[in-house]
Tab-separated table of C-alpha atoms in Angstrom:
chain	number	residue	atom	x	y	z
Q	233	MET	CA	43.099	62.822	7.152
Q	234	SER	CA	44.982	60.427	9.107
Q	235	ASP	CA	48.369	61.017	10.969
Q	236	ALA	CA	49.983	58.396	8.585
Q	237	SER	CA	48.797	59.966	5.366
Q	238	ASN	CA	49.797	63.513	6.513
Q	239	GLU	CA	53.418	62.117	6.942
Q	240	LEU	CA	53.314	60.433	3.641
Q	241	ILE	CA	52.340	63.755	2.160
Q	242	LYS	CA	55.003	65.620	3.473
Q	243	MET	CA	57.739	63.600	2.172
Q	244	SER	CA	59.506	64.396	-1.036
Q	245	ALA	CA	58.931	62.485	-4.228
Q	246	THR	CA	62.520	61.283	-3.818
Q	247	GLU	CA	61.818	60.055	-0.323
Q	248	ALA	CA	58.620	58.353	-1.525
Q	249	VAL	CA	60.095	56.588	-4.363
Q	250	ALA	CA	63.064	55.303	-1.947
Q	251	ARG	CA	60.380	53.972	0.495
Q	252	LEU	CA	58.473	52.280	-2.597
Q	253	ARG	CA	61.598	50.496	-3.622
Q	254	SER	CA	62.607	49.278	-0.452
Q	255	ASN	CA	59.188	48.143	0.239
Q	256	GLU	CA	58.521	50.226	3.377
Q	257	VAL	CA	55.426	51.654	1.933
Q	258	SER	CA	52.925	50.217	-0.890
Q	259	PRO	CA	51.774	52.130	-3.883
Q	260	LEU	CA	48.004	51.786	-2.507
Q	261	GLU	CA	49.178	53.462	0.741
Q	262	LEU	CA	50.425	56.483	-1.224
Q	263	VAL	CA	47.179	56.449	-3.604
Q	264	GLU	CA	44.940	56.499	-0.554
Q	265	ALA	CA	47.452	59.196	1.152
Q	266	SER	CA	46.955	61.602	-2.052
Q	267	ILE	CA	43.163	60.757	-2.245
Q	268	GLN	CA	42.810	61.639	1.406
Q	269	ARG	CA	44.975	65.018	0.807
Q	270	ILE	CA	42.862	65.994	-2.254
Q	271	GLU	CA	39.797	65.355	-0.279
Q	272	ALA	CA	40.879	67.441	2.586
Q	273	VAL	CA	42.203	70.601	0.563
Q	274	ASP	CA	41.231	70.713	-3.018
Q	275	THR	CA	37.570	71.498	-2.190
Q	276	LYS	CA	38.737	75.034	-1.870
Q	277	VAL	CA	41.788	75.033	-4.188
Q	278	ASN	CA	40.339	73.256	-6.936
Q	279	ALA	CA	43.559	72.060	-8.446
Q	280	LEU	CA	42.412	68.480	-9.495
Q	281	PRO	CA	38.852	68.651	-10.471
Q	282	ILE	CA	39.145	65.254	-12.291
Q	283	HIS	CA	39.359	62.472	-10.094
Q	284	CYS	CA	40.959	58.909	-11.190
Q	285	PHE	CA	40.347	57.427	-7.503
Q	286	GLU	CA	39.324	53.861	-8.523
Q	287	GLN	CA	41.340	53.569	-11.749
Q	288	ALA	CA	44.648	54.368	-9.465
Q	289	ARG	CA	43.595	52.310	-6.821
Q	290	ASP	CA	43.206	49.319	-9.357
Q	291	GLN	CA	46.699	50.296	-10.620
Q	292	ALA	CA	48.434	50.492	-7.264
Q	293	LYS	CA	47.226	46.755	-6.384
Q	294	SER	CA	48.203	45.319	-9.682
Q	295	LEU	CA	51.177	47.169	-9.925
Q	296	ASP	CA	54.385	44.546	-9.833
Q	297	VAL	CA	56.841	46.591	-7.678
Q	298	GLU	CA	59.709	44.101	-7.536
Q	299	ALA	CA	60.025	44.250	-11.283
Q	300	HIS	CA	59.929	47.941	-11.154
Q	301	SER	CA	62.331	48.250	-8.759
Q	302	VAL	CA	65.229	47.045	-10.683
Q	303	ASN	CA	64.462	49.896	-13.131
Q	304	PRO	CA	66.239	52.849	-12.028
Q	305	LYS	CA	63.842	55.275	-13.889
Q	306	SER	CA	60.876	54.081	-12.435
Q	307	LEU	CA	58.402	55.829	-10.147
Q	308	CYS	CA	57.411	52.342	-8.496
Q	309	GLY	CA	54.158	53.132	-8.021
Q	310	LEU	CA	54.141	57.091	-7.100
Q	311	PRO	CA	50.607	58.939	-7.769
Q	312	ILE	CA	50.965	61.763	-9.860
Q	313	ALA	CA	48.575	64.379	-11.569
Q	314	VAL	CA	48.196	64.665	-15.177
Q	315	LYS	CA	47.274	68.004	-16.995
Q	316	ASP	CA	43.997	68.194	-18.546
Q	317	TYR	CA	45.592	68.710	-21.881
Q	318	ASN	CA	47.058	65.413	-21.941
Q	319	ASP	CA	45.055	61.966	-22.639
Q	320	LEU	CA	44.859	59.643	-19.824
Q	321	CYS	CA	43.342	56.266	-20.689
Q	322	GLY	CA	39.576	55.856	-19.327
Q	323	ALA	CA	39.406	59.608	-18.072
Q	324	VAL	CA	38.048	62.722	-19.774
Q	325	THR	CA	40.198	65.254	-21.442
Q	326	THR	CA	38.330	68.515	-21.642
Q	327	PHE	CA	41.059	71.049	-22.526
Q	328	GLY	CA	38.719	73.217	-20.244
Q	329	SER	CA	36.188	73.339	-23.009
Q	330	PRO	CA	32.685	72.344	-22.932
Q	331	ILE	CA	33.082	71.188	-26.452
Q	332	PHE	CA	34.933	68.339	-24.717
Q	333	ALA	CA	33.465	67.956	-21.403
Q	334	ASP	CA	32.491	64.355	-22.019
Q	335	ASN	CA	35.712	63.362	-24.106
Q	336	VAL	CA	36.998	60.037	-22.478
Q	337	ALA	CA	40.389	59.328	-23.963
Q	338	GLN	CA	40.710	55.641	-25.415
Q	339	GLN	CA	44.269	55.591	-24.675
Q	340	SER	CA	47.131	57.805	-22.858
Q	341	ASP	CA	49.162	60.018	-24.826
Q	342	ALA	CA	52.814	59.915	-25.197
Q	343	THR	CA	53.758	61.808	-22.605
Q	344	VAL	CA	51.659	59.983	-20.104
Q	345	ARG	CA	52.326	56.661	-21.495
Q	346	GLN	CA	56.135	57.029	-20.978
Q	347	LEU	CA	55.526	57.719	-17.358
Q	348	GLU	CA	53.137	55.287	-16.893
Q	349	SER	CA	55.697	52.570	-18.509
Q	350	ASN	CA	57.885	53.873	-15.567
Q	351	GLY	CA	55.594	53.527	-12.667
Q	352	ALA	CA	53.607	56.581	-12.428
Q	353	ILE	CA	49.961	56.301	-11.444
Q	354	ALA	CA	47.614	59.341	-12.098
Q	355	VAL	CA	45.524	59.736	-9.212
Q	356	ALA	CA	43.739	62.940	-10.591
Q	357	LYS	CA	43.833	65.356	-13.656
Q	358	SER	CA	44.540	68.962	-13.056
Q	359	ASN	CA	42.693	72.177	-14.107
Q	360	VAL	CA	43.628	74.212	-16.935
Q	361	PRO	CA	42.620	77.292	-18.771
Q	362	GLU	CA	40.029	76.929	-21.675
Q	363	TRP	CA	42.605	75.792	-24.291
Q	364	ALA	CA	45.429	77.805	-23.338
Q	365	GLY	CA	46.103	81.021	-21.038
Q	366	GLY	CA	48.205	82.298	-18.343
Q	367	HIS	CA	45.183	82.011	-15.603
Q	368	THR	CA	43.453	78.646	-14.747
Q	369	PHE	CA	39.857	78.839	-14.934
Q	370	ASN	CA	37.191	77.307	-17.588
Q	371	PRO	CA	33.321	76.989	-17.930
Q	372	VAL	CA	33.930	73.151	-17.434
Q	373	ASN	CA	35.799	72.929	-14.173
Q	374	GLY	CA	35.897	76.270	-12.850
Q	375	LEU	CA	38.464	78.347	-11.195
Q	376	THR	CA	41.929	77.349	-9.403
Q	377	ARG	CA	43.268	79.050	-6.516
Q	378	ASN	CA	46.577	79.829	-5.342
Q	379	PRO	CA	47.342	77.849	-2.145
Q	380	TRP	CA	49.436	80.517	-0.669
Q	381	ASP	CA	46.530	83.121	-0.834
Q	382	MET	CA	43.307	81.745	-2.480
Q	383	ARG	CA	42.226	85.204	-3.312
Q	384	LYS	CA	44.995	85.077	-5.694
Q	385	SER	CA	45.658	82.990	-9.455
Q	386	ALA	CA	47.452	80.185	-9.656
Q	387	GLY	CA	48.633	80.949	-13.143
Q	388	GLY	CA	48.535	78.910	-16.102
Q	389	SER	CA	48.258	77.075	-18.277
Q	390	SER	CA	49.639	74.213	-15.451
Q	391	GLY	CA	48.057	76.149	-12.984
Q	392	GLY	CA	46.347	73.221	-11.425
Q	393	SER	CA	49.596	70.955	-11.479
Q	394	GLY	CA	51.290	73.809	-9.587
Q	395	ALA	CA	48.663	74.394	-7.030
Q	396	ALA	CA	48.255	70.660	-6.560
Q	397	LEU	CA	52.091	70.434	-5.503
Q	398	ALA	CA	51.908	73.610	-3.338
Q	399	SER	CA	48.834	72.105	-1.280
Q	400	GLY	CA	50.615	68.579	-1.053
Q	401	SER	CA	47.634	66.614	-3.119
Q	402	VAL	CA	50.458	65.063	-5.206
Q	403	TRP	CA	54.345	64.478	-5.294
Q	404	LEU	CA	54.874	65.293	-8.943
Q	405	ALA	CA	52.592	66.648	-11.840
Q	406	THR	CA	52.864	67.002	-15.513
Q	407	GLY	CA	52.858	70.359	-17.206
Q	408	ASN	CA	53.417	71.801	-20.657
Q	409	ASP	CA	54.715	74.968	-22.079
Q	410	LEU	CA	54.351	77.238	-25.089
Q	411	GLY	CA	54.556	80.824	-23.890
Q	412	GLY	CA	55.256	79.860	-20.157
Q	413	SER	CA	52.279	77.879	-19.144
Q	414	LEU	CA	55.045	75.346	-17.051
Q	415	ARG	CA	56.987	78.361	-15.929
Q	416	THR	CA	54.653	80.931	-14.612
Q	417	PRO	CA	52.634	78.826	-12.421
Q	418	ALA	CA	55.573	77.229	-10.978
Q	419	ALA	CA	56.754	80.871	-9.990
Q	420	PHE	CA	53.214	81.580	-8.703
Q	421	ASN	CA	52.702	78.466	-6.631
Q	422	GLY	CA	56.318	78.326	-5.182
Q	423	VAL	CA	57.323	74.954	-6.918
Q	424	VAL	CA	59.727	74.040	-9.505
Q	425	GLY	CA	58.909	73.516	-13.274
Q	426	LEU	CA	61.325	72.330	-16.172
Q	427	ARG	CA	60.718	73.756	-19.784
Q	428	PRO	CA	63.030	70.964	-21.483
Q	429	GLY	CA	64.415	71.493	-24.907
Q	430	PRO	CA	62.120	70.227	-28.004
Q	431	GLY	CA	61.901	66.376	-28.195
Q	432	ARG	CA	63.255	65.605	-24.688
Q	433	VAL	CA	59.845	64.647	-23.206
Q	434	PRO	CA	57.606	62.962	-25.983
Q	435	ARG	CA	54.336	64.755	-26.905
Q	436	GLY	CA	51.101	63.412	-27.931
Q	437	THR	CA	49.136	63.542	-31.474
Q	438	ARG	CA	47.103	66.640	-30.683
Q	439	LEU	CA	50.041	68.817	-31.444
Q	440	PRO	CA	51.519	69.285	-34.919
Q	441	SER	CA	54.345	66.662	-34.972
Q	442	MET	CA	56.950	69.295	-36.317
Q	443	ASP	CA	56.148	72.047	-33.926
Q	444	THR	CA	59.349	73.045	-31.369
Q	445	LEU	CA	57.404	75.765	-29.381
Q	446	TRP	CA	55.203	73.639	-27.508
Q	447	VAL	CA	56.784	71.334	-25.222
Q	448	GLU	CA	55.877	68.942	-22.386
Q	449	GLY	CA	57.902	69.099	-19.053
Q	450	PRO	CA	57.897	68.164	-15.490
Q	451	MET	CA	56.954	69.776	-12.276
Q	452	ALA	CA	57.706	69.223	-8.383
Q	453	ARG	CA	58.283	70.540	-5.168
Q	454	ASN	CA	62.011	70.694	-5.567
Q	455	VAL	CA	64.992	70.160	-7.938
Q	456	ASP	CA	65.594	66.468	-6.757
Q	457	ASP	CA	62.057	65.366	-7.219
Q	458	LEU	CA	62.005	67.437	-10.886
Q	459	ALA	CA	65.167	65.180	-11.991
Q	460	LEU	CA	63.250	62.012	-10.510
Q	461	MET	CA	60.233	62.967	-12.824
Q	462	LEU	CA	62.324	63.869	-15.903
Q	463	ASP	CA	64.088	60.768	-15.839
Q	464	ALA	CA	60.737	58.584	-15.866
Q	465	GLY	CA	59.405	60.775	-18.337
Q	466	VAL	CA	62.396	61.046	-21.292
Q	467	GLY	CA	62.291	58.484	-24.027
Q	468	GLN	CA	61.198	58.095	-27.700
Q	469	GLN	CA	57.632	57.301	-28.615
Q	470	ILE	CA	56.385	56.795	-32.230
Q	471	ASP	CA	53.732	59.346	-31.743
Q	472	ASP	CA	56.547	62.092	-31.414
Q	473	PRO	CA	58.921	62.172	-34.508
Q	474	LEU	CA	61.024	64.983	-32.421
Q	475	SER	CA	61.382	62.632	-29.267
Q	476	PHE	CA	64.739	60.703	-28.592
Q	477	ASP	CA	65.534	58.184	-25.923
Q	478	HIS	CA	68.310	59.923	-23.307
Q	479	ALA	CA	71.733	58.821	-23.581
Q	480	GLY	CA	74.323	59.062	-20.527
Q	481	PRO	CA	73.573	59.584	-16.888
Q	482	SER	CA	70.622	59.986	-15.191
Q	483	PHE	CA	69.488	63.303	-14.371
Q	484	VAL	CA	69.138	62.321	-10.761
Q	485	GLU	CA	72.890	61.216	-11.034
Q	486	ALA	CA	73.749	64.513	-12.679
Q	487	LEU	CA	72.523	66.284	-9.623
Q	488	GLU	CA	75.691	65.174	-7.731
Q	489	GLY	CA	78.249	66.275	-10.076
Q	490	THR	CA	80.684	69.069	-9.100
Q	491	GLY	CA	80.524	71.102	-12.193
Q	492	MET	CA	79.331	74.677	-11.193
Q	493	PRO	CA	78.429	77.585	-13.277
Q	494	LYS	CA	81.549	80.129	-13.642
Q	495	ARG	CA	79.708	82.958	-15.473
Q	496	VAL	CA	76.235	83.644	-15.697
Q	497	ALA	CA	74.205	86.950	-17.179
Q	498	PHE	CA	71.243	88.398	-15.317
Q	499	SER	CA	68.548	90.570	-16.500
Q	500	PRO	CA	65.480	92.014	-14.673
Q	501	ASP	CA	63.620	92.487	-18.160
Q	502	LEU	CA	65.831	91.029	-20.882
Q	503	SER	CA	65.451	94.723	-22.167
Q	504	ILE	CA	62.223	94.056	-23.943
Q	505	VAL	CA	59.483	93.648	-21.345
Q	506	SER	CA	57.612	95.666	-18.357
Q	507	MET	CA	58.402	94.601	-14.869
Q	508	GLU	CA	56.837	95.124	-11.539
Q	509	LYS	CA	59.476	97.041	-9.302
Q	510	GLU	CA	59.389	94.253	-6.335
Q	511	ILE	CA	59.624	91.508	-8.323
Q	512	ALA	CA	62.836	93.051	-10.192
Q	513	LYS	CA	64.114	93.943	-6.861
Q	514	VAL	CA	63.577	90.179	-5.447
Q	515	CYS	CA	64.962	88.771	-8.551
Q	516	CYS	CA	67.975	90.832	-8.706
Q	517	SER	CA	68.840	90.020	-5.193
Q	518	ALA	CA	68.575	86.265	-5.822
Q	519	ALA	CA	70.835	86.423	-8.661
Q	520	THR	CA	73.687	87.313	-6.144
Q	521	VAL	CA	73.285	84.105	-4.937
Q	522	PHE	CA	75.316	82.862	-8.043
Q	523	ALA	CA	77.864	85.140	-6.921
Q	524	ASP	CA	77.861	83.476	-3.785
Q	525	ILE	CA	78.622	80.117	-5.221
Q	526	GLY	CA	81.624	81.330	-7.224
Q	527	ALA	CA	80.077	82.421	-10.309
Q	528	ASP	CA	80.956	85.756	-12.020
Q	529	VAL	CA	77.560	87.470	-12.797
Q	530	THR	CA	77.235	90.212	-15.717
Q	531	ASP	CA	74.423	92.002	-17.636
Q	532	ASP	CA	75.799	90.748	-20.949
Q	533	ILE	CA	72.510	89.039	-22.408
Q	534	PRO	CA	71.379	88.556	-25.988
Q	535	ASP	CA	69.674	90.810	-27.970
Q	536	PHE	CA	66.168	89.941	-27.655
Q	537	THR	CA	65.294	92.526	-30.405
Q	538	GLY	CA	61.739	91.683	-32.408
Q	539	VAL	CA	61.344	88.264	-30.381
Q	540	LEU	CA	58.149	89.016	-28.667
Q	541	GLU	CA	56.400	89.963	-31.877
Q	542	ALA	CA	57.951	86.819	-33.922
Q	543	PHE	CA	56.413	84.632	-31.066
Q	544	GLN	CA	53.089	86.429	-31.300
Q	545	THR	CA	53.239	85.266	-34.866
Q	546	LEU	CA	54.044	81.834	-34.560
Q	547	ARG	CA	51.970	81.062	-31.840
Q	548	ALA	CA	49.101	82.586	-33.711
Q	549	VAL	CA	50.107	80.078	-36.656
Q	550	LEU	CA	50.114	77.209	-34.295
Q	551	PHE	CA	46.645	77.948	-32.826
Q	552	ALA	CA	45.130	78.230	-36.267
Q	553	THR	CA	46.927	75.167	-37.368
Q	554	MET	CA	45.321	73.476	-34.381
Q	555	MET	CA	42.035	74.666	-33.713
Q	556	GLU	CA	40.676	76.128	-36.996
Q	557	PRO	CA	38.601	72.867	-37.670
Q	558	ILE	CA	37.132	73.165	-34.282
Q	559	LEU	CA	36.396	77.036	-34.730
Q	560	ALA	CA	34.575	76.075	-37.970
Q	561	LEU	CA	32.278	73.855	-35.909
Q	562	HIS	CA	31.939	75.501	-32.369
Q	563	ARG	CA	32.736	79.172	-32.688
Q	564	ASP	CA	29.919	79.783	-29.984
Q	565	ARG	CA	31.417	77.509	-27.646
Q	566	ILE	CA	34.857	79.049	-27.305
Q	567	ALA	CA	36.302	81.834	-25.443
Q	568	PRO	CA	36.898	84.999	-27.101
Q	569	GLU	CA	40.419	85.393	-26.290
Q	570	ILE	CA	41.119	81.898	-28.172
Q	571	ILE	CA	38.870	82.813	-31.204
Q	572	GLY	CA	41.013	86.142	-31.495
Q	573	ASN	CA	44.291	83.900	-31.250
Q	574	ILE	CA	42.849	81.525	-34.077
Q	575	GLU	CA	41.754	84.507	-36.112
Q	576	ARG	CA	44.923	86.071	-35.881
Q	577	GLY	CA	46.557	83.108	-37.068
Q	578	LEU	CA	44.382	82.757	-40.074
Q	579	ASN	CA	45.061	86.126	-41.036
Q	580	ILE	CA	49.051	86.193	-41.066
Q	581	THR	CA	50.536	86.640	-44.277
Q	582	PRO	CA	53.433	84.478	-45.517
Q	583	SER	CA	55.915	87.548	-45.157
Q	584	GLN	CA	55.212	87.729	-41.392
Q	585	ILE	CA	56.069	84.153	-41.270
Q	586	PHE	CA	59.293	84.692	-43.018
Q	587	ALA	CA	60.099	87.313	-40.777
Q	588	ALA	CA	59.340	85.778	-37.668
Q	589	GLU	CA	61.451	82.744	-38.669
Q	590	ARG	CA	64.455	84.931	-39.550
Q	591	VAL	CA	64.068	86.460	-36.107
Q	592	ARG	CA	64.051	82.872	-34.467
Q	593	ILE	CA	67.054	81.731	-36.378
Q	594	GLU	CA	69.252	85.056	-35.767
Q	595	LEU	CA	68.369	84.509	-31.943
Q	596	TYR	CA	69.570	81.247	-31.875
Q	597	LYS	CA	72.828	82.432	-33.344
Q	598	LYS	CA	72.928	85.225	-30.615
Q	599	VAL	CA	72.369	82.571	-27.922
Q	600	ILE	CA	75.035	80.113	-29.136
Q	601	ALA	CA	77.418	83.115	-29.248
Q	602	PHE	CA	76.131	84.131	-25.693
Q	603	PHE	CA	77.038	80.636	-24.289
Q	604	GLU	CA	80.625	80.913	-25.332
Q	605	THR	CA	81.061	83.149	-22.614
Q	606	HIS	CA	78.287	82.221	-20.218
Q	607	ASP	CA	76.932	78.995	-18.730
Q	608	PHE	CA	73.366	80.572	-17.993
Q	609	LEU	CA	71.361	83.395	-18.284
Q	610	ILE	CA	68.663	84.260	-15.522
Q	611	CYS	CA	65.640	86.370	-15.127
Q	612	PRO	CA	62.553	86.692	-13.474
Q	613	ALA	CA	59.819	83.846	-14.229
Q	614	ALA	CA	57.093	86.458	-14.196
Q	615	SER	CA	56.528	90.008	-14.691
Q	616	ILE	CA	54.031	90.373	-11.425
Q	617	ALA	CA	52.819	88.783	-8.814
Q	618	PRO	CA	49.933	86.526	-8.611
Q	619	PHE	CA	46.825	88.984	-9.431
Q	620	PRO	CA	43.406	88.479	-8.099
Q	621	VAL	CA	41.488	85.503	-9.027
Q	622	ASP	CA	38.504	87.426	-10.203
Q	623	GLN	CA	40.700	89.180	-12.979
Q	624	ARG	CA	40.248	87.565	-16.238
Q	625	TYR	CA	43.759	88.349	-17.353
Q	626	VAL	CA	46.585	91.124	-16.661
Q	627	THR	CA	45.669	94.316	-18.089
Q	628	GLU	CA	49.077	96.422	-16.827
Q	629	ILE	CA	52.428	95.707	-15.710
Q	630	ASP	CA	53.924	98.792	-13.533
Q	631	GLY	CA	51.245	101.073	-14.648
Q	632	LYS	CA	52.007	100.306	-18.374
Q	633	PRO	CA	48.918	98.926	-20.357
Q	634	CYS	CA	49.391	95.441	-21.967
Q	635	GLU	CA	48.404	95.463	-25.955
Q	636	THR	CA	47.216	91.661	-25.605
Q	637	TYR	CA	45.957	89.337	-22.856
Q	638	ILE	CA	49.504	87.494	-23.184
Q	639	ASP	CA	51.986	90.522	-22.787
Q	640	TRP	CA	52.248	89.719	-19.151
Q	641	PHE	CA	54.027	86.719	-19.195
Q	642	SER	CA	56.221	87.709	-22.485
Q	643	ILE	CA	59.316	87.164	-19.971
Q	644	THR	CA	58.515	83.773	-20.479
Q	645	PHE	CA	57.834	83.601	-24.071
Q	646	ALA	CA	60.878	85.402	-25.155
Q	647	LEU	CA	63.058	82.418	-23.796
Q	648	THR	CA	60.475	79.948	-25.470
Q	649	MET	CA	62.113	81.099	-28.736
Q	650	THR	CA	65.416	79.897	-27.939
Q	651	ALA	CA	64.608	76.433	-27.933
Q	652	CYS	CA	66.995	76.078	-24.617
Q	653	PRO	CA	66.045	74.096	-21.451
Q	654	THR	CA	64.751	76.632	-19.027
Q	655	ILE	CA	63.968	75.662	-15.315
Q	656	SER	CA	61.642	78.186	-13.050
Q	657	VAL	CA	62.939	78.008	-9.457
Q	658	PRO	CA	61.118	79.922	-6.421
Q	659	CYS	CA	63.581	83.173	-5.324
Q	660	GLY	CA	61.716	84.843	-2.821
Q	661	PHE	CA	58.590	86.106	-1.698
Q	662	THR	CA	56.563	89.647	-2.260
Q	663	SER	CA	55.594	91.842	0.797
Q	664	GLU	CA	52.352	89.904	0.663
Q	665	GLY	CA	54.042	86.659	1.099
Q	666	LEU	CA	53.561	85.576	-2.438
Q	667	PRO	CA	56.075	83.605	-4.110
Q	668	ILE	CA	58.397	84.713	-6.734
Q	669	GLY	CA	60.473	82.762	-9.323
Q	670	VAL	CA	63.406	83.287	-11.539
Q	671	GLN	CA	64.083	81.421	-14.695
Q	672	ILE	CA	67.596	79.976	-15.468
Q	673	MET	CA	68.309	79.025	-18.972
Q	674	GLY	CA	70.850	76.515	-20.242
Q	675	LYS	CA	72.663	75.347	-23.103
Q	676	PRO	CA	70.900	73.528	-25.838
Q	677	ARG	CA	70.388	70.162	-24.638
Q	678	GLY	CA	72.046	71.400	-21.347
Q	679	GLU	CA	69.437	69.883	-18.780
Q	680	ALA	CA	71.685	68.127	-16.402
Q	681	ALA	CA	73.893	70.937	-15.950
Q	682	LEU	CA	70.985	73.337	-15.479
Q	683	LEU	CA	69.477	70.736	-13.023
Q	684	ARG	CA	72.535	70.723	-11.034
Q	685	ALA	CA	72.822	74.452	-10.961
Q	686	ALA	CA	69.289	74.775	-10.104
Q	687	LYS	CA	69.720	72.557	-7.272
Q	688	ARG	CA	72.568	74.527	-5.721
Q	689	PHE	CA	70.362	77.794	-6.326
Q	690	GLU	CA	67.454	75.945	-4.371
Q	691	GLN	CA	69.631	75.102	-1.408
Q	692	ALA	CA	71.019	78.403	-1.260
Q	693	VAL	CA	67.375	80.105	-1.207
Q	694	GLY	CA	65.710	77.343	1.001
Q	695	ILE	CA	62.053	77.756	-0.009
Q	696	SER	CA	61.421	74.402	-1.079
Q	697	THR	CA	61.660	73.136	2.601
Q	698	GLN	CA	58.200	75.059	3.302
Q	699	LEU	CA	56.406	72.780	1.172
Q	700	PRO	CA	53.644	71.311	1.052
Q	701	ILE	CA	51.522	74.296	2.466
Q	702	THR	CA	48.091	73.992	3.951
Q	703	PRO	CA	45.792	76.260	1.830
Q	704	ARG	CA	45.384	79.967	3.001
Q	705	GLU	CA	42.579	82.027	2.908
Q	706	GLY	CA	44.790	85.401	2.359
Q	707	ARG	CA	45.413	88.183	4.836
């Protein structure tokens, strides 16, 4: 790719949008730079298999930058990646399934529509697992590799978004998160990802409208860029009855606030999950960063007893609600793990649902009590390092067998059950040079304070300055 395009790719999203606002660069120039980078690196990574190049060029040429420049929330023509679980008008939404390989969206969903209204231009769609999962591969678009070591998984289900950011193909990308689908790939790829509280970012109609487990959220190379994308992505859309308009200062402005955490809690395993020793050690060391910036660090965390089983129950019910009609028509074209998820949901008893909801209700009470004395809860963003790409899913952690194919990311779905905003931020590397991330969980509706603390943490750790990277073959 040209030297000029290469320099544009190296800029942060914040820098790129500032240059768009000042007319130092045009949307078309950034679209072309993104396309050149995709063509240069993504044949190996396969993070962005669905290209929207001509559509993006047309939008870049027609965008009224002057009008967008007076909108403080606008991205002013910045190219982004849209996850292949989201509808983008004129592009296929495959969900990684051969059933929907030719499914062209007739309109953008609420998540994408909100971003488009604020000046985002989708240049490509990011790869996903078939329907759901923690490892990004599917029979339609193949396998996504981790740019830090292409022998390793990029995580999932937002693995394509995470890998595209790390490799510099785009500046921002959409993600979504049920059990960790945004936070795990952020950790695996050395980028940042925010699981906001329910309703903060509007969702499309494919999801049950009153569900609060599955949320949409931004992914970026650093916290400043994440705040920029969150500002562009929040707001009420009529499709989503839980969505609401943001009141108060922008999230970018909130980063400049002076309030810092006074007391935080750290746990390597929430006392309920298995954890690789190296991951626990690196994350424990990273937690001391909060002590360095003046916070008291304790191990006084809420009690998560029963939360994992409760999540498994509620997740199964969600899958059955969404996918029972598809299973009835296309069983032979659905991955066995997903069939198992749906069938588990169909066999859940009312008493199991009642018990799971009671656990969730009690957990929220415990979390509220926790936040009376603490500002944040910190724990690893994954129990393991990125694993080999030819491994379908993780079967054991630190020598302990996993009972289900999603057990290995239970450290993230435990926090899903709190409904609190949670960010995944890089905190270090394994002995093999693979990224490790921590989760920082904030108070309900506390995204602004959470982002501010995450930025201070990110500055102290210093990993974001290493991005974007040229994809590596591995050692």
